[in-house]
CSV table of C-alpha atoms and ligand atoms in Angstrom, one decimal:
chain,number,residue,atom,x,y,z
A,1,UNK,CA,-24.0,-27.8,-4.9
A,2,UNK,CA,-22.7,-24.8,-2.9
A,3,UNK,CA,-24.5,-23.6,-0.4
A,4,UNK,CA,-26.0,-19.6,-0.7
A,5,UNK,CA,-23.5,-17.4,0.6
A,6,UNK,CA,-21.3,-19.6,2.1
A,7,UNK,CA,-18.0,-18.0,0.7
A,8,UNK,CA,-15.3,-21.1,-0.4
A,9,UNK,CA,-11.4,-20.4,-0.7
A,10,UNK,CA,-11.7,-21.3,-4.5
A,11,UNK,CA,-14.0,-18.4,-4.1
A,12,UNK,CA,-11.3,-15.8,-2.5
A,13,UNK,CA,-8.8,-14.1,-4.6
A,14,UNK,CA,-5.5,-14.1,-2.5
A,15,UNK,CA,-3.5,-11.1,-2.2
A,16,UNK,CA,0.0,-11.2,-0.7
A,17,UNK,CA,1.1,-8.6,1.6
A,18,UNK,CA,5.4,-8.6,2.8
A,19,UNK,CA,6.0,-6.3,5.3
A,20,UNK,CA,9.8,-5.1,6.3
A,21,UNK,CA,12.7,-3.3,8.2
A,22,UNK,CA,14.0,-1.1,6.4
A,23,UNK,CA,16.4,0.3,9.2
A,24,UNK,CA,19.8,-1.7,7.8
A,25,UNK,CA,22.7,-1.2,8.0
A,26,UNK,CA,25.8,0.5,5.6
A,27,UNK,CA,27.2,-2.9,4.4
A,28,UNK,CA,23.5,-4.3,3.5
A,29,UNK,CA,22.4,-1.1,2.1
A,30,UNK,CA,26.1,-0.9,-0.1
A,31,UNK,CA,24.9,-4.8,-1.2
A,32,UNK,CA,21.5,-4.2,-1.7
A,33,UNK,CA,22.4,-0.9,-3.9
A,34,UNK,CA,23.9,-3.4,-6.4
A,35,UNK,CA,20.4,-4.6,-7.5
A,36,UNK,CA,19.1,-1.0,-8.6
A,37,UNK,CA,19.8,0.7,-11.4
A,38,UNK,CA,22.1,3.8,-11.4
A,39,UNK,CA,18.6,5.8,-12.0
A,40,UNK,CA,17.6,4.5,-8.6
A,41,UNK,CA,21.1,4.8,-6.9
A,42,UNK,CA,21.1,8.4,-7.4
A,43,UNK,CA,17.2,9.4,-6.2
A,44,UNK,CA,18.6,7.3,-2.7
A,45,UNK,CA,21.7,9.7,-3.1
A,46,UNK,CA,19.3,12.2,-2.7
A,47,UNK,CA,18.1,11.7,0.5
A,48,UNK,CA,19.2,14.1,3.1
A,49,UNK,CA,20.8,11.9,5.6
A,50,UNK,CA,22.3,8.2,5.0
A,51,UNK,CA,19.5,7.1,7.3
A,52,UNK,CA,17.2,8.1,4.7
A,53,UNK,CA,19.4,7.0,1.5
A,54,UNK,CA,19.3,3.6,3.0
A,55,UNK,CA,15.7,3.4,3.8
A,56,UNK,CA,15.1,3.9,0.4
A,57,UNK,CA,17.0,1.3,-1.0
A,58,UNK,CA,15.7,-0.9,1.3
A,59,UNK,CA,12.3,-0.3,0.0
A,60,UNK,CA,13.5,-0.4,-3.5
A,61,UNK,CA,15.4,-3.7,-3.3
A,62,UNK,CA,12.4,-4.9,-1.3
A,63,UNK,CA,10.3,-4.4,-4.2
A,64,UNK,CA,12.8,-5.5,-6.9
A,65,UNK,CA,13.6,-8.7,-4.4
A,66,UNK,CA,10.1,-9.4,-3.9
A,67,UNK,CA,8.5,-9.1,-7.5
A,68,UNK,CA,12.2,-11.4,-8.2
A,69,UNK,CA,10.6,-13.9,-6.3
A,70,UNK,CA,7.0,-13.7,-7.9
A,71,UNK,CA,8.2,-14.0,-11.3
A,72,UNK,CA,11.6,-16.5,-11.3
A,73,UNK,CA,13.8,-13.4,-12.2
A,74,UNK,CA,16.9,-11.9,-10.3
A,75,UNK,CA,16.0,-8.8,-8.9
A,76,UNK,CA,18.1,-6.7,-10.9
A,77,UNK,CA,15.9,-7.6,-14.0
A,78,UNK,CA,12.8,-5.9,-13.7
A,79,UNK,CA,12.3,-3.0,-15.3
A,80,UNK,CA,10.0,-0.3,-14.3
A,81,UNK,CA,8.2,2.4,-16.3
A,82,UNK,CA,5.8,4.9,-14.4
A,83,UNK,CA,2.1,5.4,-15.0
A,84,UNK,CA,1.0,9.3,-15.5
A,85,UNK,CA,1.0,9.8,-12.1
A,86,UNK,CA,3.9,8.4,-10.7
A,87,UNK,CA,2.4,4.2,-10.7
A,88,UNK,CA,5.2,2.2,-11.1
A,89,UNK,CA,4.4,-0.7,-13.5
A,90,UNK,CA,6.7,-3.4,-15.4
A,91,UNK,CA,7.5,-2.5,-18.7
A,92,UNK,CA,7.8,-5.1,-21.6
A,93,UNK,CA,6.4,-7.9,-20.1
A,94,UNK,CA,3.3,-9.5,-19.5
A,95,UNK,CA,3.0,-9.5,-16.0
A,96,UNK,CA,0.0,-11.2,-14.5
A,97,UNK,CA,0.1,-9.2,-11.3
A,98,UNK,CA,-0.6,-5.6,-10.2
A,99,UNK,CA,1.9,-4.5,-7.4
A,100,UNK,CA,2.3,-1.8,-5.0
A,101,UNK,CA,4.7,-0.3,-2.3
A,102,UNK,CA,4.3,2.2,0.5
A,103,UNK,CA,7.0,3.0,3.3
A,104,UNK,CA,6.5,5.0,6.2
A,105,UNK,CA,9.3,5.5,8.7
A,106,UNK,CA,11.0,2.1,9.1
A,107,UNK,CA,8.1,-0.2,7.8
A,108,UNK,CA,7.5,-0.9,4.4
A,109,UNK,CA,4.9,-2.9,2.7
A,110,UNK,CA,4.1,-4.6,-1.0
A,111,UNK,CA,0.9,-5.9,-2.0
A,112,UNK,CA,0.8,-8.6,-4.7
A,113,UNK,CA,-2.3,-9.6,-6.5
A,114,UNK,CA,-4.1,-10.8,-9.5
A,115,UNK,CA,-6.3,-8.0,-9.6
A,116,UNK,CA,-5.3,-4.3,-9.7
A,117,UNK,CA,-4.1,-3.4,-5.6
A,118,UNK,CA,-3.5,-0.5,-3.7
A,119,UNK,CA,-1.4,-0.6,-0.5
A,120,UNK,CA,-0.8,2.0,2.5
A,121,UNK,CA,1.1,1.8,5.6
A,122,UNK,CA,1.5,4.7,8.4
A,123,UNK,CA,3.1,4.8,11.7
A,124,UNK,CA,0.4,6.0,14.0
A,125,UNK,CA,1.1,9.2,15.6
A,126,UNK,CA,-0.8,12.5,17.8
A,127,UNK,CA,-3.9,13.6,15.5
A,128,UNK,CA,-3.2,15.8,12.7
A,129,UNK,CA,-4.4,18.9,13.3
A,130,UNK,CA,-7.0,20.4,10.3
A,131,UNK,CA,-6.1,17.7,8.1
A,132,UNK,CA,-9.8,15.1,8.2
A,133,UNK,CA,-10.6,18.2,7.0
A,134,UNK,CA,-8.6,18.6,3.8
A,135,UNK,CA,-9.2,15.2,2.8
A,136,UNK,CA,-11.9,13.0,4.2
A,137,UNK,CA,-15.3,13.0,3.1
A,138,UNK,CA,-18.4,14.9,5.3
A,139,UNK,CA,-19.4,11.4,5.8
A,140,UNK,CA,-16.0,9.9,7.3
A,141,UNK,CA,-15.2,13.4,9.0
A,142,UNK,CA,-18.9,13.1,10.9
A,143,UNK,CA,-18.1,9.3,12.1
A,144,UNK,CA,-14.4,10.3,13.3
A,145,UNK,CA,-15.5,13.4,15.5
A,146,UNK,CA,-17.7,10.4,16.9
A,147,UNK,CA,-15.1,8.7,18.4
A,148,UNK,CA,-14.1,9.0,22.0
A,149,UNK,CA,-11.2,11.1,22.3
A,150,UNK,CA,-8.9,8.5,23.2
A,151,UNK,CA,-9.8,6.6,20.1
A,152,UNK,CA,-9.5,9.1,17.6
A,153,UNK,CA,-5.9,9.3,16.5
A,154,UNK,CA,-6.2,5.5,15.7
A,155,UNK,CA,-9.0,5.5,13.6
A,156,UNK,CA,-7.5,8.5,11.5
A,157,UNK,CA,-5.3,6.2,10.6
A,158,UNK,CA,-8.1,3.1,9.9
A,159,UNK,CA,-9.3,5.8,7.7
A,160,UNK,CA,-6.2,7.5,6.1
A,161,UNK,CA,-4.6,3.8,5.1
A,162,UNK,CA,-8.2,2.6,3.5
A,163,UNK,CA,-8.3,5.9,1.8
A,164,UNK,CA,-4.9,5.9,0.5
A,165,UNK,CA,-5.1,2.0,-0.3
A,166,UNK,CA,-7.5,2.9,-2.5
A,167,UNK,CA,-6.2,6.2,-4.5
A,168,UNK,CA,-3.1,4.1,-4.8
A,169,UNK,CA,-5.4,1.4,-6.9
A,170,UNK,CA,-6.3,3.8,-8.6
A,171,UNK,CA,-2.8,4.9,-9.3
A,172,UNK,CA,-4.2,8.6,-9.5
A,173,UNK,CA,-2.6,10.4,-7.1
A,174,UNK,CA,-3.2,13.8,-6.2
A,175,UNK,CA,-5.4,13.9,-9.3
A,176,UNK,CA,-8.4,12.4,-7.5
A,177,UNK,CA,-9.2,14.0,-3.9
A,178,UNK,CA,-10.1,12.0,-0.6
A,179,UNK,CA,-12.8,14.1,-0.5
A,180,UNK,CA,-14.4,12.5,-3.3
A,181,UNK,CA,-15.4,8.9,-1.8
A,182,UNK,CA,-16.5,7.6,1.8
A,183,UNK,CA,-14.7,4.2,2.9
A,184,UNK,CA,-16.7,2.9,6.6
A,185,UNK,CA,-13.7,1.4,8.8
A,186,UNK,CA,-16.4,0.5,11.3
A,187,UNK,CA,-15.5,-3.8,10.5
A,188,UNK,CA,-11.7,-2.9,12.0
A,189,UNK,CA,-10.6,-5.5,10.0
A,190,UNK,CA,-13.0,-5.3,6.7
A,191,UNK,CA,-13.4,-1.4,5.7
A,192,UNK,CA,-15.8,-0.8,3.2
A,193,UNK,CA,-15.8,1.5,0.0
A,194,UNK,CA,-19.6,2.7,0.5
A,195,UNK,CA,-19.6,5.6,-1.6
A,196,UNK,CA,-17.7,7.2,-4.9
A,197,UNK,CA,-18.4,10.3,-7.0
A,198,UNK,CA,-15.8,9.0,-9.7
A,199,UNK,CA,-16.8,8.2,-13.3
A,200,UNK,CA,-17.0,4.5,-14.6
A,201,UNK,CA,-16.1,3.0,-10.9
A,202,UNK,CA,-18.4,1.0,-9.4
A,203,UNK,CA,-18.0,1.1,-5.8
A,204,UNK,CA,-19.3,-2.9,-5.4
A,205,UNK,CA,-16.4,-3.7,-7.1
A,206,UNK,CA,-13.8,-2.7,-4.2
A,207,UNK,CA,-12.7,-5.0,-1.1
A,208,UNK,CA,-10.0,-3.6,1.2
A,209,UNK,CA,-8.8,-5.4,3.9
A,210,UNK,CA,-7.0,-4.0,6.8
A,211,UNK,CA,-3.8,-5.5,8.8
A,212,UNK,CA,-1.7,-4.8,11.7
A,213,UNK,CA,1.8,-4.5,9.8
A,214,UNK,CA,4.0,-3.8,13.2
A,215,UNK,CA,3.0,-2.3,16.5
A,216,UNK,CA,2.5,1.4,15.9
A,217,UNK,CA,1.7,1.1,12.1
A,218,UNK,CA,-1.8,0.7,11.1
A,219,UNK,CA,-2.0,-0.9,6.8
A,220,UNK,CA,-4.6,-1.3,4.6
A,221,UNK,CA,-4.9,-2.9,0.7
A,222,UNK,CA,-7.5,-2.2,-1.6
A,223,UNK,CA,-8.2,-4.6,-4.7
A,224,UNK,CA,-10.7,-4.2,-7.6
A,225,UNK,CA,-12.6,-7.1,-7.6
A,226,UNK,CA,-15.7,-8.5,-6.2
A,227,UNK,CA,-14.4,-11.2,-4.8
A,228,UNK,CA,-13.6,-11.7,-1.3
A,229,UNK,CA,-9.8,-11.3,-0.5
A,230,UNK,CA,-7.6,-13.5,1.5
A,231,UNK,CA,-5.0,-11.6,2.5
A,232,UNK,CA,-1.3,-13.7,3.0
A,233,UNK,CA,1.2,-11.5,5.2
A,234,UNK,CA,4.2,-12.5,5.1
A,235,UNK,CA,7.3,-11.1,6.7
A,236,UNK,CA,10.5,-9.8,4.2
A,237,UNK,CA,13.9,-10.9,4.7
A,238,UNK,CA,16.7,-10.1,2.5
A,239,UNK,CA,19.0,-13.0,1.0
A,240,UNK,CA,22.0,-12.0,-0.7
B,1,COA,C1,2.7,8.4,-4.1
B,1,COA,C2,1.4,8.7,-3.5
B,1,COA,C3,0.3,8.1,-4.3
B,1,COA,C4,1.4,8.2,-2.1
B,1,COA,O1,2.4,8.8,-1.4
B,1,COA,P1,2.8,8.3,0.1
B,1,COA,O2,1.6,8.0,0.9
B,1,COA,O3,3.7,9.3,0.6
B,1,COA,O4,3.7,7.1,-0.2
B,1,COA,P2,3.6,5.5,0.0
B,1,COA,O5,4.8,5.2,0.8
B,1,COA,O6,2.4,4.9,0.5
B,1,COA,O7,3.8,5.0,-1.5
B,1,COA,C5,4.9,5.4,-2.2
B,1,COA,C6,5.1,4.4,-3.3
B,1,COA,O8,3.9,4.2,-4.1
B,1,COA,C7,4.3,4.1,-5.5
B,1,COA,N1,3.6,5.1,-6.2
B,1,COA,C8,4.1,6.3,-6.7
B,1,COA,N2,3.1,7.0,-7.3
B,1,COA,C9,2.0,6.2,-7.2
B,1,COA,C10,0.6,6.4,-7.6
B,1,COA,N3,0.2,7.5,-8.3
B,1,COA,N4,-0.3,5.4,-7.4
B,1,COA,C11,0.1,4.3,-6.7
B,1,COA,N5,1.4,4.1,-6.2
B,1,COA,C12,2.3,5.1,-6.5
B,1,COA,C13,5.8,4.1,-5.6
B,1,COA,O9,6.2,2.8,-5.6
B,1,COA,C14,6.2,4.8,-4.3
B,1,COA,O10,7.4,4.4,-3.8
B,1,COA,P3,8.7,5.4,-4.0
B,1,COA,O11,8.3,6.7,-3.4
B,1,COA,O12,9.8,4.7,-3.2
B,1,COA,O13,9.0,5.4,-5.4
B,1,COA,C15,1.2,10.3,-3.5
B,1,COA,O14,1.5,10.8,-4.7
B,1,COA,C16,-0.2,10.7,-3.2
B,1,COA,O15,-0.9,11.0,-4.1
B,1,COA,N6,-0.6,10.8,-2.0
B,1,COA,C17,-2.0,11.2,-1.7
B,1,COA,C18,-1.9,11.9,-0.4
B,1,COA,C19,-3.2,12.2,0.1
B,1,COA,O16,-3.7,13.3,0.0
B,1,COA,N7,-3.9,11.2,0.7
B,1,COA,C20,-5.2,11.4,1.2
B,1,COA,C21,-5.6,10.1,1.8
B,1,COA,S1,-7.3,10.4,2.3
């Protein structure tokens, strides 16, 4: 008999987290451009700078050479269609996971899961000026002004990545505002959706976990489900 709330790992839904460099260099980036489509060759051709161009395809062939792994395919095969606000999904197959990328400077990261996921990574910087403001509930804005000074800048960022990790669950983008739900980062490691204004969600029904992707980068994932998560982060490396 199990023992009240004694949590078991047949208990924990695992979500996989691979974390990369996406600094390469031209020959990688000219071998890794051979696994995207020409749809995705040309956004990366619309970076500004070749710095940029290859970033992308590095977080593009992550994804492809990642989701290749997951499912036994090469990673030229999947095919992606995009949800009304921009969610890339797999189109015409029965895939058993959700997915999701986010990139920020150098760093990217892609969650894996059986239920629907969220990621967000950001390189932690100086305080935004004005923008807890914009986007952060009265709730989260109150608790943040509460920090010390010299503790501030890196909870934004607790904040920010829970918040994002959990719009980009949603897959709603812009659509939905920060404004509209409270996460508590106060459990560094364990924030907490408290409190939603959204129709049909229930806010039980969220666990987000938060990770330490590289120095200087603060990440998050959010997955709907009510069970706890174990999170596996694991680090990317290309093989051609
Ligand atoms: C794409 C979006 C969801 C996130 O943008 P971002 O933080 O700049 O980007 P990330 O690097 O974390 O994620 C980008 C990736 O997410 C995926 N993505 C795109 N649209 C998405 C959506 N609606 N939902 C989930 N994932 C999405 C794509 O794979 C994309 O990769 P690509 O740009 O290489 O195609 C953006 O449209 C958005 O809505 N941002 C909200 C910004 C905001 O106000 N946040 C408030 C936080 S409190």
């Amino acid at each position: 008999m199990q023992e009240e709330g004694l949590v078991t790992p047949a208990d924990e839904l695992p979500v996989s987290v691979w974390v990369w460099d996406l600094d390469i260099d031209p020959p990688m980036a000219a071998a890794l451009s051979r696994w995207l489509t020409e749809d995705e060759r040309q956004r990366a051709a619309a970076f500004v700078t070749p710095e940029l161009q290859r970033r992308w395809i590095a977080a593009r062939a992550g994804m492809r050479g990642i989701l290749a792994s997951v499912l036994g395919v090469t990673p030229g095969s999947p095919v992606f269609s995009l949800g009304q606000h921009g969610r890339p999904y797999l189109a015409g197959i029965d895939c058993p996971y959700s997915f999701n990328l986010s990139h920020s400077d150098n760093l990217a990261a892609f969650a894996v899961c059986e239920a629907v996921v969220g990621v967000d990574v950001e390189q932690i910087k100086d305080l935004p000026e004005g923008v807890a403001a914009m986007v952060f509930s009265t709730a989260e804005i109150t608790a943040l002004d509460a920090e010390p000074e010299a503790r501030r800048a890196g909870k934004f960022f607790q904040y920010w990545t829970a918040k994002e990790a959990v719009l980009k669950a949603l897959g709603t983008g812009l659509s939905v505002s920060g404004r509209s739900f409270t996460v508590d980062v106060t459990g560094a490691a364990t924030p907490r959706l408290i409190e939603a204004d959204w129709k049909n969600e229930d806010t039980e029904a969220w666990r987000l976990l938060a990770f330490d992707p590289m120095p200087g980068f603060a990440g998050a994932v959010a997955v709907r489900t009510t069970r706890p998560l174990r999170l596996e982060l694991r680090q990317w490396v290309f093989v051609l």
